[in-house]
Amino acid sequence: NNNNVNVNVNVGLQEMVISVICSIVISSRNYFLEYLENVMKCLIECMKFVDDDYFVLRSRATNCVAVIINYIDLDNDTYAEIMKLARVGLDLEFTELREATYELFCSLANALQEKFECYLPVAIPWLIASCHSNDGVYSLCSNMDNISSLTSSLQEITKDPNEQNYSHISSFAVRTAFLDEKTTACRVIGLIAMNTRKTFIPVQGNAVKALLSLGLYFDENVRQNVLISLCKILENSIRSRDSKFWTTTPKQTCDLDTQTHTKSYINTPLKLTDEENIIVTQLFALCLQHLAEDESKKVVSQSALTLAQLFEMVGPVAQSFTKQTIQKIVTLLQNKSICQRGVNEESDIIPIFDEDDTLLLESLSSLICSISRAFGPTSVSLLQPTFETLLKQLEISTNHEIERVASLYSLSEIVHYAHGAAQQLFQPLLPHVMRGIAEYM
């Protein structure tokens, strides 16, 4: 029964109206309350459509409900009705609707927190299924038997680009909507974990396996969100065992535009569980592989940020990975990584920096800071190759201003956490600091 929705109105117009409602909710928030009841009735009716012609409308309505839940509290009966309709919508096998439904799961988990536990048996299997799905990937070559072999070949190429023989693959096609769904699924898993806290622990094993299977996926957005969600799952697992962890923010970031950073002090558990140790090991290995082999600066940047968070969360537990991490940092600072192909250090031309370059430098600075902080004075010897490389970067006159700022920032953090060893580090740094000050006088 769709008495609250005028089916005679152009469907495209209705879709636009729902998009406008989303914008109004975001901008007006509580001022929208007087219209909430009537709008929700219409949106819920739209979420009941089962005809193909109305699938996009149903998707937009589902997304709009997710937006409303983010800004306005609803009653439990309404949440239950929405979840029931969302579950039915997943069976319609419409990609945009699945993506909108996953966003709805995320909003509901944020609103209900641990009370979302009763919906985890519905949400998590669908999210994992989207992670494993090969829908939307089509081989355009005649000698490929099926999509599974194509995906396997693509993953092999990503794992070892220099050794794999992939001449048997001529081309393939991927539906954008399919990639959007998979990216959303990866992202939402991590957000649900953070919101549902202890109640997520029973399902985290399968979620971690699904995410790790996409660690080397051919789409950079998927790879980024895999790293983000795995880190959130680990953080949630540790927090669930340590109540003090809830009062802190395990994050240290650097913003080169404002030259500011945030720090937090983490009460790191003395011992990780076996499952947490597996996540840490797998996540370190994946991030280090991205730093060395990934062609996307965005993925490399996210890998550096994830490593920074790992050092913040587990501290000395990560010591066995420190040497490899520092080696990768030095390579990136020297512009010799795969993602930096085309950068000519010997050129007299100052390189053009875009947002990806800036993000990469900020991420590396955050990682250096996290290592310095995690190991304190002992980090001086660990970071000696990094310190020397940063000093050399300051001496290259053709380096971009952002590179010099990032180098100075990273060096200052190494000195800051060196404590007793700070004096021996500051002496070679001082001339560069004074030159930097003189440039802005």
GROMACS .gro file of C-alpha atoms in nm:
model
  441
    1ASN     CA    1   0.000   0.000   0.000
    2ASN     CA    2   0.170   0.322  -0.119
    3ASN     CA    3  -0.109   0.571  -0.041
    4ASN     CA    4   0.139   0.826   0.096
    5VAL     CA    5   0.339   0.830  -0.228
    6ASN     CA    6   0.197   0.973  -0.549
    7VAL     CA    7   0.288   0.709  -0.809
    8ASN     CA    8   0.166   0.938  -1.087
    9VAL     CA    9   0.450   1.184  -1.029
   10ASN     CA   10   0.761   1.139  -1.243
   11VAL     CA   11   0.993   0.894  -1.063
   12GLY     CA   12   1.301   1.096  -1.154
   13LEU     CA   13   1.147   1.401  -0.987
   14GLN     CA   14   1.073   1.199  -0.673
   15GLU     CA   15   1.435   1.086  -0.661
   16MET     CA   16   1.547   1.449  -0.681
   17VAL     CA   17   1.305   1.549  -0.404
   18ILE     CA   18   1.451   1.285  -0.173
   19SER     CA   19   1.802   1.416  -0.243
   20VAL     CA   20   1.681   1.765  -0.148
   21ILE     CA   21   1.532   1.628   0.176
   22CYS     CA   22   1.874   1.483   0.264
   23SER     CA   23   2.034   1.825   0.223
   24ILE     CA   24   1.764   1.989   0.433
   25VAL     CA   25   1.808   1.737   0.715
   26ILE     CA   26   2.186   1.789   0.720
   27SER     CA   27   2.155   2.167   0.729
   28SER     CA   28   1.854   2.202   0.963
   29ARG     CA   29   1.894   1.903   1.197
   30ASN     CA   30   1.658   1.946   1.495
   31TYR     CA   31   1.461   2.217   1.314
   32PHE     CA   32   1.343   1.937   1.088
   33LEU     CA   33   1.159   1.762   1.372
   34GLU     CA   34   0.819   1.918   1.297
   35TYR     CA   35   0.827   1.761   0.950
   36LEU     CA   36   0.984   1.430   1.056
   37GLU     CA   37   0.669   1.220   1.100
   38ASN     CA   38   0.520   1.292   0.756
   39VAL     CA   39   0.852   1.262   0.577
   40MET     CA   40   0.933   0.930   0.745
   41LYS     CA   41   0.594   0.790   0.641
   42CYS     CA   42   0.668   0.871   0.278
   43LEU     CA   43   1.021   0.738   0.293
   44ILE     CA   44   0.911   0.412   0.453
   45GLU     CA   45   0.650   0.366   0.182
   46CYS     CA   46   0.919   0.421  -0.081
   47MET     CA   47   1.126   0.152   0.089
   48LYS     CA   48   0.844  -0.096   0.015
   49PHE     CA   49   0.859  -0.072  -0.365
   50VAL     CA   50   0.948  -0.400  -0.536
   51ASP     CA   51   0.907  -0.303  -0.903
   52ASP     CA   52   1.224  -0.260  -1.109
   53ASP     CA   53   1.120   0.091  -1.215
   54TYR     CA   54   1.129   0.205  -0.853
   55PHE     CA   55   1.453   0.045  -0.736
   56VAL     CA   56   1.650   0.369  -0.765
   57LEU     CA   57   1.377   0.555  -0.575
   58ARG     CA   58   1.387   0.289  -0.304
   59SER     CA   59   1.765   0.324  -0.288
   60ARG     CA   60   1.744   0.701  -0.248
   61ALA     CA   61   1.479   0.664   0.023
   62THR     CA   62   1.697   0.414   0.209
   63ASN     CA   63   1.992   0.650   0.191
   64CYS     CA   64   1.778   0.941   0.311
   65VAL     CA   65   1.659   0.740   0.612
   66ALA     CA   66   2.025   0.668   0.692
   67VAL     CA   67   2.098   1.042   0.685
   68ILE     CA   68   1.800   1.118   0.912
   69ILE     CA   69   1.916   0.856   1.165
   70ASN     CA   70   2.259   1.023   1.173
   71TYR     CA   71   2.105   1.351   1.291
   72ILE     CA   72   1.775   1.266   1.464
   73ASP     CA   73   1.692   0.999   1.721
   74LEU     CA   74   1.402   0.770   1.632
   75ASP     CA   75   1.209   0.524   1.849
   76ASN     CA   76   1.298   0.153   1.867
   77ASP     CA   77   0.982   0.045   1.682
   78THR     CA   78   1.077   0.265   1.386
   79TYR     CA   79   1.431   0.125   1.389
   80ALA     CA   80   1.288  -0.229   1.382
   81GLU     CA   81   1.056  -0.149   1.090
   82ILE     CA   82   1.337   0.015   0.893
   83MET     CA   83   1.565  -0.281   0.950
   84LYS     CA   84   1.296  -0.523   0.837
   85LEU     CA   85   1.247  -0.332   0.511
   86ALA     CA   86   1.624  -0.307   0.462
   87ARG     CA   87   1.657  -0.684   0.498
   88VAL     CA   88   1.388  -0.742   0.232
   89GLY     CA   89   1.556  -0.490   0.001
   90LEU     CA   90   1.881  -0.684   0.002
   91ASP     CA   91   1.707  -0.977  -0.167
   92LEU     CA   92   1.617  -0.758  -0.466
   93GLU     CA   93   1.977  -0.785  -0.591
   94PHE     CA   94   2.010  -0.421  -0.693
   95THR     CA   95   2.362  -0.287  -0.642
   96GLU     CA   96   2.273   0.073  -0.555
   97LEU     CA   97   2.013  -0.048  -0.306
   98ARG     CA   98   2.267  -0.277  -0.137
   99GLU     CA   99   2.511   0.011  -0.105
  100ALA     CA  100   2.240   0.235   0.045
  101THR     CA  101   2.140  -0.043   0.283
  102TYR     CA  102   2.498  -0.080   0.404
  103GLU     CA  103   2.505   0.293   0.477
  104LEU     CA  104   2.180   0.240   0.669
  105PHE     CA  105   2.342  -0.040   0.872
  106CYS     CA  106   2.622   0.201   0.959
  107SER     CA  107   2.380   0.472   1.071
  108LEU     CA  108   2.177   0.226   1.278
  109ALA     CA  109   2.491   0.092   1.446
  110ASN     CA  110   2.595   0.448   1.529
  111ALA     CA  111   2.252   0.520   1.676
  112LEU     CA  112   2.201   0.193   1.864
  113GLN     CA  113   2.563   0.121   1.962
  114GLU     CA  114   2.575  -0.217   2.140
  115LYS     CA  115   2.200  -0.260   2.097
  116PHE     CA  116   2.272  -0.319   1.727
  117GLU     CA  117   2.391  -0.666   1.834
  118CYS     CA  118   2.056  -0.821   1.741
  119TYR     CA  119   2.104  -0.700   1.381
  120LEU     CA  120   2.464  -0.820   1.339
  121PRO     CA  121   2.352  -1.167   1.215
  122VAL     CA  122   2.181  -0.988   0.926
  123ALA     CA  123   2.430  -0.713   0.850
  124ILE     CA  124   2.768  -0.887   0.875
  125PRO     CA  125   2.698  -1.186   0.642
  126TRP     CA  126   2.573  -0.948   0.371
  127LEU     CA  127   2.875  -0.720   0.409
  128ILE     CA  128   3.111  -1.017   0.393
  129ALA     CA  129   2.926  -1.151   0.088
  130SER     CA  130   2.988  -0.821  -0.092
  131CYS     CA  131   3.357  -0.843  -0.002
  132HIS     CA  132   3.379  -1.188  -0.161
  133SER     CA  133   3.151  -1.115  -0.458
  134ASN     CA  134   3.285  -1.097  -0.814
  135ASP     CA  135   2.963  -0.953  -0.957
  136GLY     CA  136   3.024  -0.670  -1.197
  137VAL     CA  137   3.369  -0.786  -1.314
  138TYR     CA  138   3.364  -0.898  -1.676
  139SER     CA  139   3.641  -1.051  -1.883
  140LEU     CA  140   3.669  -0.912  -2.233
  141CYS     CA  141   3.911  -1.178  -2.354
  142SER     CA  142   3.813  -1.509  -2.506
  143ASN     CA  143   4.051  -1.738  -2.324
  144MET     CA  144   3.935  -1.662  -1.972
  145ASP     CA  145   3.705  -1.933  -1.842
  146ASN     CA  146   3.530  -1.746  -1.566
  147ILE     CA  147   3.531  -1.440  -1.346
  148SER     CA  148   3.700  -1.619  -1.056
  149SER     CA  149   4.008  -1.696  -1.263
  150LEU     CA  150   4.016  -1.335  -1.383
  151THR     CA  151   4.003  -1.201  -1.027
  152SER     CA  152   4.268  -1.452  -0.918
  153SER     CA  153   4.494  -1.338  -1.201
  154LEU     CA  154   4.444  -0.974  -1.112
  155GLN     CA  155   4.537  -1.044  -0.751
  156GLU     CA  156   4.847  -1.232  -0.864
  157ILE     CA  157   4.953  -0.934  -1.073
  158THR     CA  158   4.913  -0.702  -0.776
  159LYS     CA  159   5.111  -0.933  -0.548
  160ASP     CA  160   5.416  -0.961  -0.770
  161PRO     CA  161   5.405  -0.722  -1.066
  162ASN     CA  162   5.762  -0.792  -1.176
  163GLU     CA  163   5.742  -1.171  -1.192
  164GLN     CA  164   5.390  -1.261  -1.295
  165ASN     CA  165   5.312  -1.351  -1.653
  166TYR     CA  166   4.973  -1.197  -1.726
  167SER     CA  167   4.983  -1.198  -2.106
  168HIS     CA  168   4.674  -1.420  -2.101
  169ILE     CA  169   4.466  -1.124  -1.981
  170SER     CA  170   4.391  -0.877  -2.256
  171SER     CA  171   4.129  -0.662  -2.086
  172PHE     CA  172   3.843  -0.662  -1.839
  173ALA     CA  173   3.551  -0.441  -1.745
  174VAL     CA  174   3.426  -0.343  -1.400
  175ARG     CA  175   3.093  -0.182  -1.319
  176THR     CA  176   3.147   0.130  -1.111
  177ALA     CA  177   2.841   0.056  -0.899
  178PHE     CA  178   2.990  -0.283  -0.809
  179LEU     CA  179   3.312  -0.122  -0.689
  180ASP     CA  180   3.114   0.137  -0.491
  181GLU     CA  181   2.925  -0.142  -0.317
  182LYS     CA  182   3.243  -0.333  -0.233
  183THR     CA  183   3.417  -0.017  -0.109
  184THR     CA  184   3.118   0.072   0.108
  185ALA     CA  185   3.104  -0.281   0.251
  186CYS     CA  186   3.471  -0.265   0.350
  187ARG     CA  187   3.430   0.076   0.512
  188VAL     CA  188   3.108  -0.004   0.698
  189ILE     CA  189   3.248  -0.321   0.860
  190GLY     CA  190   3.505  -0.113   1.049
  191LEU     CA  191   3.253   0.151   1.154
  192ILE     CA  192   3.009  -0.110   1.282
  193ALA     CA  193   3.292  -0.267   1.483
  194MET     CA  194   3.373   0.066   1.650
  195ASN     CA  195   3.008   0.136   1.732
  196THR     CA  196   2.902  -0.208   1.857
  197ARG     CA  197   3.212  -0.257   2.071
  198LYS     CA  198   3.219  -0.589   2.264
  199THR     CA  199   2.924  -0.730   2.076
  200PHE     CA  200   3.128  -0.730   1.754
  201ILE     CA  201   3.397  -0.964   1.890
  202PRO     CA  202   3.211  -1.290   1.806
  203VAL     CA  203   3.188  -1.196   1.436
  204GLN     CA  204   3.522  -1.018   1.395
  205GLY     CA  205   3.711  -1.332   1.284
  206ASN     CA  206   3.506  -1.376   0.966
  207ALA     CA  207   3.510  -1.001   0.904
  208VAL     CA  208   3.890  -0.989   0.928
  209LYS     CA  209   3.929  -1.281   0.686
  210ALA     CA  210   3.698  -1.111   0.433
  211LEU     CA  211   3.888  -0.783   0.454
  212LEU     CA  212   4.229  -0.948   0.427
  213SER     CA  213   4.116  -1.126   0.111
  214LEU     CA  214   4.082  -0.780  -0.049
  215GLY     CA  215   4.410  -0.641   0.079
  216LEU     CA  216   4.565  -0.651  -0.268
  217TYR     CA  217   4.248  -0.585  -0.467
  218PHE     CA  218   4.290  -0.400  -0.796
  219ASP     CA  219   4.079  -0.098  -0.692
  220GLU     CA  220   4.264   0.158  -0.477
  221ASN     CA  221   3.952   0.267  -0.285
  222VAL     CA  222   3.890  -0.090  -0.175
  223ARG     CA  223   4.252  -0.130  -0.063
  224GLN     CA  224   4.234   0.194   0.137
  225ASN     CA  225   3.915   0.098   0.318
  226VAL     CA  226   4.046  -0.249   0.396
  227LEU     CA  227   4.333  -0.090   0.590
  228ILE     CA  228   4.104   0.156   0.769
  229SER     CA  229   3.855  -0.110   0.878
  230LEU     CA  230   4.116  -0.363   0.990
  231CYS     CA  231   4.270  -0.094   1.209
  232LYS     CA  232   3.929  -0.007   1.357
  233ILE     CA  233   3.856  -0.374   1.429
  234LEU     CA  234   4.190  -0.411   1.609
  235GLU     CA  235   4.131  -0.092   1.804
  236ASN     CA  236   3.784  -0.208   1.905
  237SER     CA  237   3.916  -0.546   2.016
  238ILE     CA  238   4.179  -0.385   2.238
  239ARG     CA  239   3.937  -0.129   2.377
  240SER     CA  240   3.685  -0.401   2.461
  241ARG     CA  241   3.940  -0.550   2.702
  242ASP     CA  242   4.078  -0.227   2.842
  243SER     CA  243   3.831   0.030   2.976
  244LYS     CA  244   4.102   0.299   2.997
  245PHE     CA  245   4.142   0.277   2.620
  246TRP     CA  246   3.796   0.431   2.577
  247THR     CA  247   3.909   0.763   2.724
  248THR     CA  248   4.184   0.815   2.467
  249THR     CA  249   4.213   0.877   2.097
  250PRO     CA  250   4.475   0.644   1.947
  251LYS     CA  251   4.575   0.881   1.676
  252GLN     CA  252   4.861   1.116   1.597
  253THR     CA  253   4.837   1.327   1.285
  254CYS     CA  254   5.033   1.600   1.115
  255ASP     CA  255   4.883   1.886   0.915
  256LEU     CA  256   5.151   2.059   0.709
  257ASP     CA  257   4.923   2.351   0.622
  258THR     CA  258   4.869   2.455   0.984
  259GLN     CA  259   5.191   2.291   1.107
  260THR     CA  260   4.997   2.149   1.401
  261HIS     CA  261   4.961   1.801   1.534
  262THR     CA  262   4.761   1.616   1.795
  263LYS     CA  263   4.901   1.365   2.041
  264SER     CA  264   4.741   1.119   2.278
  265TYR     CA  265   4.878   0.887   2.539
  266ILE     CA  266   4.763   0.530   2.509
  267ASN     CA  267   4.740   0.278   2.789
  268THR     CA  268   4.864  -0.012   2.579
  269PRO     CA  269   4.765  -0.360   2.702
  270LEU     CA  270   5.070  -0.558   2.807
  271LYS     CA  271   4.962  -0.862   2.609
  272LEU     CA  272   4.756  -0.899   2.294
  273THR     CA  273   4.524  -1.192   2.239
  274ASP     CA  274   4.617  -1.453   1.978
  275GLU     CA  275   4.356  -1.310   1.741
  276GLU     CA  276   4.486  -0.956   1.791
  277ASN     CA  277   4.842  -1.073   1.728
  278ILE     CA  278   4.729  -1.224   1.398
  279ILE     CA  279   4.561  -0.898   1.295
  280VAL     CA  280   4.870  -0.696   1.390
  281THR     CA  281   5.103  -0.928   1.198
  282GLN     CA  282   4.883  -0.939   0.887
  283LEU     CA  283   4.819  -0.565   0.892
  284PHE     CA  284   5.188  -0.479   0.928
  285ALA     CA  285   5.276  -0.716   0.643
  286LEU     CA  286   5.006  -0.568   0.420
  287CYS     CA  287   5.103  -0.206   0.492
  288LEU     CA  288   5.472  -0.273   0.437
  289GLN     CA  289   5.394  -0.441   0.105
  290HIS     CA  290   5.190  -0.138  -0.002
  291LEU     CA  291   5.473   0.099   0.094
  292ALA     CA  292   5.712  -0.099  -0.124
  293GLU     CA  293   5.496  -0.203  -0.419
  294ASP     CA  294   5.172  -0.009  -0.450
  295GLU     CA  295   5.148   0.239  -0.737
  296SER     CA  296   4.879   0.450  -0.569
  297LYS     CA  297   5.001   0.735  -0.349
  298LYS     CA  298   4.665   0.735  -0.173
  299VAL     CA  299   4.705   0.371  -0.072
  300VAL     CA  300   5.067   0.428   0.034
  301SER     CA  301   4.956   0.730   0.240
  302GLN     CA  302   4.683   0.528   0.409
  303SER     CA  303   4.933   0.250   0.476
  304ALA     CA  304   5.164   0.498   0.651
  305LEU     CA  305   4.874   0.632   0.860
  306THR     CA  306   4.769   0.277   0.950
  307LEU     CA  307   5.124   0.193   1.057
  308ALA     CA  308   5.127   0.511   1.268
  309GLN     CA  309   4.808   0.398   1.441
  310LEU     CA  310   4.953   0.050   1.495
  311PHE     CA  311   5.262   0.190   1.666
  312GLU     CA  312   5.035   0.410   1.878
  313MET     CA  313   4.814   0.117   1.978
  314VAL     CA  314   5.059  -0.166   2.035
  315GLY     CA  315   5.384   0.024   2.095
  316PRO     CA  316   5.683  -0.203   2.171
  317VAL     CA  317   5.487  -0.507   2.049
  318ALA     CA  318   5.558  -0.373   1.700
  319GLN     CA  319   5.935  -0.365   1.748
  320SER     CA  320   5.997  -0.660   1.516
  321PHE     CA  321   5.848  -0.458   1.228
  322THR     CA  322   6.031  -0.133   1.302
  323LYS     CA  323   6.344  -0.190   1.094
  324GLN     CA  324   6.143  -0.279   0.782
  325THR     CA  325   5.915   0.019   0.836
  326ILE     CA  326   6.207   0.261   0.863
  327GLN     CA  327   6.366   0.118   0.547
  328LYS     CA  328   6.043   0.186   0.359
  329ILE     CA  329   6.020   0.539   0.503
  330VAL     CA  330   6.372   0.620   0.381
  331THR     CA  331   6.293   0.490   0.033
  332LEU     CA  332   5.982   0.708   0.016
  333LEU     CA  333   6.167   1.016   0.146
  334GLN     CA  334   6.422   0.963  -0.131
  335ASN     CA  335   6.141   0.950  -0.391
  336LYS     CA  336   6.250   0.600  -0.495
  337SER     CA  337   5.930   0.410  -0.427
  338ILE     CA  338   5.713   0.262  -0.704
  339CYS     CA  339   5.438   0.516  -0.638
  340GLN     CA  340   5.690   0.796  -0.705
  341ARG     CA  341   5.801   0.686  -1.051
  342GLY     CA  342   5.884   0.982  -1.271
  343VAL     CA  343   6.032   1.196  -0.992
  344ASN     CA  344   6.380   1.306  -1.099
  345GLU     CA  345   6.600   1.401  -0.804
  346GLU     CA  346   6.875   1.539  -1.027
  347SER     CA  347   6.647   1.778  -1.212
  348ASP     CA  348   6.684   2.152  -1.148
  349ILE     CA  349   6.308   2.197  -1.182
  350ILE     CA  350   6.110   2.216  -0.858
  351PRO     CA  351   5.848   1.937  -0.875
  352ILE     CA  352   5.480   2.020  -0.890
  353PHE     CA  353   5.306   1.900  -0.576
  354ASP     CA  354   4.943   1.790  -0.581
  355GLU     CA  355   4.713   1.681  -0.297
  356ASP     CA  356   4.836   1.321  -0.314
  357ASP     CA  357   5.197   1.431  -0.269
  358THR     CA  358   5.109   1.647   0.029
  359LEU     CA  359   4.902   1.371   0.185
  360LEU     CA  360   5.190   1.126   0.144
  361LEU     CA  361   5.434   1.359   0.320
  362GLU     CA  362   5.188   1.426   0.604
  363SER     CA  363   5.132   1.053   0.646
  364LEU     CA  364   5.505   0.980   0.657
  365SER     CA  365   5.552   1.258   0.914
  366SER     CA  366   5.277   1.107   1.129
  367LEU     CA  367   5.444   0.766   1.105
  368ILE     CA  368   5.784   0.901   1.204
  369CYS     CA  369   5.626   1.081   1.500
  370SER     CA  370   5.447   0.764   1.615
  371ILE     CA  371   5.767   0.560   1.603
  372SER     CA  372   5.954   0.832   1.797
  373ARG     CA  373   5.686   0.841   2.059
  374ALA     CA  374   5.641   0.465   2.085
  375PHE     CA  375   6.010   0.400   2.158
  376GLY     CA  376   6.117   0.728   2.319
  377PRO     CA  377   6.496   0.771   2.357
  378THR     CA  378   6.562   0.427   2.205
  379SER     CA  379   6.409   0.553   1.880
  380VAL     CA  380   6.721   0.766   1.819
  381SER     CA  381   6.926   0.470   1.700
  382LEU     CA  382   6.629   0.314   1.522
  383LEU     CA  383   6.553   0.633   1.329
  384GLN     CA  384   6.913   0.731   1.255
  385PRO     CA  385   6.878   0.646   0.879
  386THR     CA  386   6.557   0.849   0.868
  387PHE     CA  387   6.721   1.142   1.051
  388GLU     CA  388   7.011   1.150   0.806
  389THR     CA  389   6.779   1.127   0.505
  390LEU     CA  390   6.564   1.412   0.635
  391LEU     CA  391   6.872   1.631   0.681
  392LYS     CA  392   6.976   1.560   0.322
  393GLN     CA  393   6.628   1.656   0.203
  394LEU     CA  394   6.673   1.997   0.367
  395GLU     CA  395   6.998   2.047   0.176
  396ILE     CA  396   6.839   1.990  -0.168
  397SER     CA  397   6.761   2.341  -0.292
  398THR     CA  398   6.514   2.224  -0.556
  399ASN     CA  399   6.291   2.048  -0.304
  400HIS     CA  400   5.941   2.186  -0.272
  401GLU     CA  401   5.860   2.401   0.031
  402ILE     CA  402   5.618   2.136   0.157
  403GLU     CA  403   5.902   1.879   0.155
  404ARG     CA  404   6.119   2.109   0.367
  405VAL     CA  405   5.837   2.178   0.612
  406ALA     CA  406   5.764   1.805   0.644
  407SER     CA  407   6.132   1.729   0.700
  408LEU     CA  408   6.167   1.995   0.970
  409TYR     CA  409   5.852   1.879   1.142
  410SER     CA  410   5.964   1.515   1.144
  411LEU     CA  411   6.312   1.605   1.265
  412SER     CA  412   6.171   1.816   1.547
  413GLU     CA  413   5.957   1.525   1.665
  414ILE     CA  414   6.254   1.287   1.663
  415VAL     CA  415   6.450   1.539   1.873
  416HIS     CA  416   6.152   1.597   2.104
  417TYR     CA  417   6.121   1.231   2.202
  418ALA     CA  418   6.498   1.173   2.214
  419HIS     CA  419   6.512   1.334   2.561
  420GLY     CA  420   6.869   1.279   2.685
  421ALA     CA  421   7.003   1.226   2.334
  422ALA     CA  422   6.842   1.542   2.200
  423GLN     CA  423   7.155   1.755   2.216
  424GLN     CA  424   7.357   1.542   1.975
  425LEU     CA  425   7.067   1.549   1.729
  426PHE     CA  426   6.997   1.918   1.758
  427GLN     CA  427   7.348   2.031   1.663
  428PRO     CA  428   7.328   1.916   1.295
  429LEU     CA  429   6.967   2.034   1.279
  430LEU     CA  430   7.022   2.387   1.412
  431PRO     CA  431   7.165   2.541   1.089
  432HIS     CA  432   6.861   2.424   0.894
  433VAL     CA  433   6.627   2.564   1.158
  434MET     CA  434   6.801   2.902   1.148
  435ARG     CA  435   6.794   2.906   0.767
  436GLY     CA  436   6.425   2.824   0.771
  437ILE     CA  437   6.357   3.111   1.013
  438ALA     CA  438   6.564   3.350   0.800
  439GLU     CA  439   6.359   3.267   0.490
  440TYR     CA  440   6.043   3.397   0.658
  441MET     CA  441   6.199   3.706   0.818
   0.00000   0.00000   0.00000
